[in-house]
PDB file of C-alpha atoms in Angstrom:
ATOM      1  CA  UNK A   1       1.911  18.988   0.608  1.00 44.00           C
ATOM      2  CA  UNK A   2       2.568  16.096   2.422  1.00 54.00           C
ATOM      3  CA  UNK A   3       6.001  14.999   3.955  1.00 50.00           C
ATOM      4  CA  UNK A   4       7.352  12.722   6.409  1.00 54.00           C
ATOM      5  CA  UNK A   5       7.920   9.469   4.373  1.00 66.00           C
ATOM      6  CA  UNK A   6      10.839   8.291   3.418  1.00 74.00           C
ATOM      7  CA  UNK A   7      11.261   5.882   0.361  1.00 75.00           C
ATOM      8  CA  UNK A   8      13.820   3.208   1.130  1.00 75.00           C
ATOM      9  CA  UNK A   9      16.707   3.143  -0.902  1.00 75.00           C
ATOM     10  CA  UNK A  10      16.425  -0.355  -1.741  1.00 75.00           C
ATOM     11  CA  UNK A  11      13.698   0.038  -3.918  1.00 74.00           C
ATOM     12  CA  UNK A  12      16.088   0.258  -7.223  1.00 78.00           C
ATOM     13  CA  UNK A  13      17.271  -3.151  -6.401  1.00 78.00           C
ATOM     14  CA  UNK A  14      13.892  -4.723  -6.774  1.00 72.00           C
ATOM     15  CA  UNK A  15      14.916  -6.827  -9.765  1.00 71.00           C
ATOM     16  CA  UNK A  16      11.250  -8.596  -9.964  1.00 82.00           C
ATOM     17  CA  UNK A  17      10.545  -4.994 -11.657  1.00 84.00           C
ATOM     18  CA  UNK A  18      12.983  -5.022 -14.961  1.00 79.00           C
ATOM     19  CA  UNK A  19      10.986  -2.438 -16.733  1.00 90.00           C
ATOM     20  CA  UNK A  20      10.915   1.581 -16.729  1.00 90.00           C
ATOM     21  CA  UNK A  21       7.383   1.723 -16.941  1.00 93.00           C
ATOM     22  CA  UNK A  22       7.395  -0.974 -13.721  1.00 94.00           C
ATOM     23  CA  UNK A  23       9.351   0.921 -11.872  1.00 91.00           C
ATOM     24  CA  UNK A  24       7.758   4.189 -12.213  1.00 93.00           C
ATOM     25  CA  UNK A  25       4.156   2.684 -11.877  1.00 96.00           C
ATOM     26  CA  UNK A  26       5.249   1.063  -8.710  1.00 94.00           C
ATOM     27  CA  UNK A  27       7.381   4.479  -7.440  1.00 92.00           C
ATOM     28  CA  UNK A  28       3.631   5.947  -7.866  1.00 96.00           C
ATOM     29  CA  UNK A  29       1.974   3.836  -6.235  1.00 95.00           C
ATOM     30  CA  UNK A  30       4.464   4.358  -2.922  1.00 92.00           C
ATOM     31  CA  UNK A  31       4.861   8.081  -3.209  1.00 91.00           C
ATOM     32  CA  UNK A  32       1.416   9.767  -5.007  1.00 95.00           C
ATOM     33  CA  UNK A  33      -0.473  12.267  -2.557  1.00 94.00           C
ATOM     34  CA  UNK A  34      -3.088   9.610  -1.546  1.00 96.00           C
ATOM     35  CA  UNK A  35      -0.641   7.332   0.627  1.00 93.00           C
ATOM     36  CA  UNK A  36      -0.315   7.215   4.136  1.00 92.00           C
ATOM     37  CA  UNK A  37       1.883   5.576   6.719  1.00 89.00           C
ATOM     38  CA  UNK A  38      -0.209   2.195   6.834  1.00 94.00           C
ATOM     39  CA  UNK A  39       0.063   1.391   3.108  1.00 94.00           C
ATOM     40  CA  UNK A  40      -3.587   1.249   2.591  1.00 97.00           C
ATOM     41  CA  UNK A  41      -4.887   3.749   0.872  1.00 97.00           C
ATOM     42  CA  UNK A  42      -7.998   4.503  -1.085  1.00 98.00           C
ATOM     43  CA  UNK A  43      -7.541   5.466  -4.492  1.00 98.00           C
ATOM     44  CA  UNK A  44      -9.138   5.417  -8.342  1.00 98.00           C
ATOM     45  CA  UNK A  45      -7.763   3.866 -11.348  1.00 98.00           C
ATOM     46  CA  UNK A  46      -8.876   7.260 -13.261  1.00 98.00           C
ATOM     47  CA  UNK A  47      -6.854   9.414 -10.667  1.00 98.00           C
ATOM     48  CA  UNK A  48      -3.931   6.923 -11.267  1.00 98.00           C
ATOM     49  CA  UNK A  49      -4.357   7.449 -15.296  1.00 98.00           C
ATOM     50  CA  UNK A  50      -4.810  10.902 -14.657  1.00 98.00           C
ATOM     51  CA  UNK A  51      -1.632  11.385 -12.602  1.00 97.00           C
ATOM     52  CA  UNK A  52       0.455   8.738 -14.591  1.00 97.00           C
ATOM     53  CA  UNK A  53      -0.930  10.536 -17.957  1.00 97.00           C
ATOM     54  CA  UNK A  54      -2.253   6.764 -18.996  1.00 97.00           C
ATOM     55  CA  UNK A  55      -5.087   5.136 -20.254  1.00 98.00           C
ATOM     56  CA  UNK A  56      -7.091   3.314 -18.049  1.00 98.00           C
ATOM     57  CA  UNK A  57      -6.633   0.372 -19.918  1.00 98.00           C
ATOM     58  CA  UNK A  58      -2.907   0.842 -19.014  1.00 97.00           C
ATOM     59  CA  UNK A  59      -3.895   1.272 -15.611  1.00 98.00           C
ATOM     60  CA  UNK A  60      -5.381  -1.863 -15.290  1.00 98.00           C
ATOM     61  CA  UNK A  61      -2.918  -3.923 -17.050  1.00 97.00           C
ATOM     62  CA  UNK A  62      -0.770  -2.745 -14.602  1.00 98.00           C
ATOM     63  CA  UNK A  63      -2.455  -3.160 -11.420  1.00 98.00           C
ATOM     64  CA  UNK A  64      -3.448  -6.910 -12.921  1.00 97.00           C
ATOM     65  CA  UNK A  65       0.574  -7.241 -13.385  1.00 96.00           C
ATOM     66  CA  UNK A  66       1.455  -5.867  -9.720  1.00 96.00           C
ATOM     67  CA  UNK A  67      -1.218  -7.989  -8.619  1.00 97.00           C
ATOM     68  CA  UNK A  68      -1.094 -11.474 -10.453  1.00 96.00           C
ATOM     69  CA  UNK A  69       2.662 -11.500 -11.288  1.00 94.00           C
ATOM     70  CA  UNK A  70       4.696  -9.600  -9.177  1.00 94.00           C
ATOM     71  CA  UNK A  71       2.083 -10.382  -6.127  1.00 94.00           C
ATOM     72  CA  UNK A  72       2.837  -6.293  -4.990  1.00 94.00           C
ATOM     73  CA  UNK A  73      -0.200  -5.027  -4.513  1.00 97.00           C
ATOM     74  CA  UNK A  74      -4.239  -5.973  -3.837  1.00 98.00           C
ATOM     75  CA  UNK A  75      -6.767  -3.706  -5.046  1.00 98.00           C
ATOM     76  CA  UNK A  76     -10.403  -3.696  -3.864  1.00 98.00           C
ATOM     77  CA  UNK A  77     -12.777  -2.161  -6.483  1.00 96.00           C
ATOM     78  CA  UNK A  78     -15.632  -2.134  -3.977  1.00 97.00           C
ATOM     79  CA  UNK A  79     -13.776   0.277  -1.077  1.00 97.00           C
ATOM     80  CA  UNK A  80     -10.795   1.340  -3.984  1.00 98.00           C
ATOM     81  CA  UNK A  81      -8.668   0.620  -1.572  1.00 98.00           C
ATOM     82  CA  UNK A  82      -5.106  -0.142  -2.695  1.00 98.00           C
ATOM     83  CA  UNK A  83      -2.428  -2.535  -0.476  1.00 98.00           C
ATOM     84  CA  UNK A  84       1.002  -2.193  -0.991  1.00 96.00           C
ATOM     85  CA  UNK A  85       2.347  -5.717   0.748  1.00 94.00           C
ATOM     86  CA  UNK A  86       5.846  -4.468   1.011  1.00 88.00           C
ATOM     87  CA  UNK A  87       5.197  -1.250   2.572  1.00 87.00           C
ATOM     88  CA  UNK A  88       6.875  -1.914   5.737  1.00 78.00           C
ATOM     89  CA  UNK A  89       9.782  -3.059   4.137  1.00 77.00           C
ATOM     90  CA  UNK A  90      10.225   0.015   1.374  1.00 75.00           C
ATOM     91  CA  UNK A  91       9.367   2.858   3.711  1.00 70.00           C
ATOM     92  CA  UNK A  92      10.914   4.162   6.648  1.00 68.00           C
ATOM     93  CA  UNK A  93       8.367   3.975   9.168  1.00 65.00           C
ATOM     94  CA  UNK A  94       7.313   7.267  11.199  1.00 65.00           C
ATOM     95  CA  UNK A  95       9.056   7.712  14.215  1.00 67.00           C
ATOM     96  CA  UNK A  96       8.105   9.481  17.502  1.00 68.00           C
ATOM     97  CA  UNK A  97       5.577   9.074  20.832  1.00 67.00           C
ATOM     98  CA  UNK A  98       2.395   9.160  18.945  1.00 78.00           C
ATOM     99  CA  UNK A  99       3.248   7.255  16.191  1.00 83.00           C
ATOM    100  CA  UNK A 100       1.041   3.485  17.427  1.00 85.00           C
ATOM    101  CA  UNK A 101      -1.921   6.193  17.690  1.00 87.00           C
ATOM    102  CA  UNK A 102      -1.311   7.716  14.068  1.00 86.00           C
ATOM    103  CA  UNK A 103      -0.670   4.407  12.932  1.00 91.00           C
ATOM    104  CA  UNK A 104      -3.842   2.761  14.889  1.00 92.00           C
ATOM    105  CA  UNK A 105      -6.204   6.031  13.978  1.00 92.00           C
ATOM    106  CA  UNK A 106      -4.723   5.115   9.962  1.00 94.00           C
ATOM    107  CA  UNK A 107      -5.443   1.471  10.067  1.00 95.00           C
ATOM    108  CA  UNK A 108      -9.370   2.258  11.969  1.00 94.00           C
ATOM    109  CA  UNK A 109     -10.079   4.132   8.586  1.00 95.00           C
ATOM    110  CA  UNK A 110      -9.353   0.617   6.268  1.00 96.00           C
ATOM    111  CA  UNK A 111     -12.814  -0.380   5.152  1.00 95.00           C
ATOM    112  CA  UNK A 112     -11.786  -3.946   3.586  1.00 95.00           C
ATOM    113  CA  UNK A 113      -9.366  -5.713   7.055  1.00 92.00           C
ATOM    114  CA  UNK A 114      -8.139  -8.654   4.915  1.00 94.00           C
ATOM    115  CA  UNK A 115      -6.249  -5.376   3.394  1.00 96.00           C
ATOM    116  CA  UNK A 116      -4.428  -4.704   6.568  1.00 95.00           C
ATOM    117  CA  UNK A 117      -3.281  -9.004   7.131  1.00 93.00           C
ATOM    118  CA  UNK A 118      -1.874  -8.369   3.432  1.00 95.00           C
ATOM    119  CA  UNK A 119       0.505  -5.309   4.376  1.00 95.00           C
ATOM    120  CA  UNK A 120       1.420  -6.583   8.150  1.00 93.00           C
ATOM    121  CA  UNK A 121       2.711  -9.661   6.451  1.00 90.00           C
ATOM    122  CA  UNK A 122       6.205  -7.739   5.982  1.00 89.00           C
ATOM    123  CA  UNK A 123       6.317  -5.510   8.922  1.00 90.00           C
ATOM    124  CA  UNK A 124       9.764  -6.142  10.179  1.00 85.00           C
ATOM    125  CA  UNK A 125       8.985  -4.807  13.755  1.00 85.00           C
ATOM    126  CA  UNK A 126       7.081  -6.261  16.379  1.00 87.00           C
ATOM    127  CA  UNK A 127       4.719  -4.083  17.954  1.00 87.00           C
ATOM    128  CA  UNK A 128       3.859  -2.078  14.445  1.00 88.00           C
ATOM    129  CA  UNK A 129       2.792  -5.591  13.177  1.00 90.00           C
ATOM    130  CA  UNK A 130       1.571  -6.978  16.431  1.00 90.00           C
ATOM    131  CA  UNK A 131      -0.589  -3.281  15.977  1.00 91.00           C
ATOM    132  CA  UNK A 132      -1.735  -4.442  12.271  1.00 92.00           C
ATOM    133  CA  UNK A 133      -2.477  -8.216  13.641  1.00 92.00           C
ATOM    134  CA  UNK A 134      -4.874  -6.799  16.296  1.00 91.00           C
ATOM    135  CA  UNK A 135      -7.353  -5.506  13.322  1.00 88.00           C
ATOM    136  CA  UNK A 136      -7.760  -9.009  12.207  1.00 77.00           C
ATOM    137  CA  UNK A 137      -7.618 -10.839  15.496  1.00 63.00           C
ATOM    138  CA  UNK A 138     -10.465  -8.609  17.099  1.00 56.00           C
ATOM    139  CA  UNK A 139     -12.806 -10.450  14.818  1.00 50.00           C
ATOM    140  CA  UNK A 140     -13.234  -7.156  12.756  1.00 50.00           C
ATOM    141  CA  UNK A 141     -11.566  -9.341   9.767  1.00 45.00           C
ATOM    142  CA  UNK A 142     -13.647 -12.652  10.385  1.00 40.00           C
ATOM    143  CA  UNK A 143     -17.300 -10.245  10.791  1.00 40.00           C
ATOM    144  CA  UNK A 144     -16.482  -8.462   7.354  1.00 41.00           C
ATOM    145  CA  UNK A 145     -15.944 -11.889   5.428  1.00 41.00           C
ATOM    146  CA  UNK A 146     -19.223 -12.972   6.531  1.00 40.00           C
ATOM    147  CA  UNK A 147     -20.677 -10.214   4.700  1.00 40.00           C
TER     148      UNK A 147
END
């Protein structure tokens, strides 16, 4: 069982999401036992329909919405790595000494860096995004698009 993250009230008044099935799929996607404190996360659709008890036709109707319309998420079917872009703003960040080396070891682990610009777009404070903007301005972003 993993603790330590805190879901920011705030969430319920996300009126972008006016659905049930919205707001549970995106509660999911911010609280299932894959996250971590970076918002990047690798995950399958199946496990999703498994967990959710959905199809995986659901699934992907959903991600496509959360993707295309509400612009909450990117998914990358090569690494199944999922993005959350508002993570930084919906939960309360760790706290603590070690947290810029949990966070750093975390954000090593992405496979797919364009990921990581995604999420640090709404990291409120400075050196937790200045820590995100250093995995794209090492050149680790610009060598994996030349792939």
């Amino acid at each position: 069982m993993k603790t330590g993250q805190m879901l920011n009230t705030d969430f319920w008044k996300n009126t972008s999401l006016v659905n049930r099935e919205d707001k549970l799929f995106y509660l999911y996607l911010l609280t299932n036992s894959s996250t971590n404190h970076i918002g990047i996360y690798q995950i399958t659709k199946k496990q999703i329909a498994f967990e959710l008890d959905y199809s995986l036709d659901t699934v992907t109707l959903l991600m496509n919405r959360f993707t295309e319309q509400y612009n909450l998420i990117r998914y990358n079917s090569t690494t199944l790595e999922l993005a959350i872009k508002k993570w930084g703003l919906l939960i309360e960040p760790i706290k603590g000494k070690r947290k810029m080396d949990y966070l750093f070891s975390e954000l090593n682990n992405v496979e797919d860096p364009s990921l990581i610009s995604y999420v640090s777009a709404s990291i409120a404070q400075p050196e937790i995004r200045n820590l995100y903007e250093s995995f794209f301005e090492t050149g680790r972003l610009s060598s994996s698009l030349e792939e």
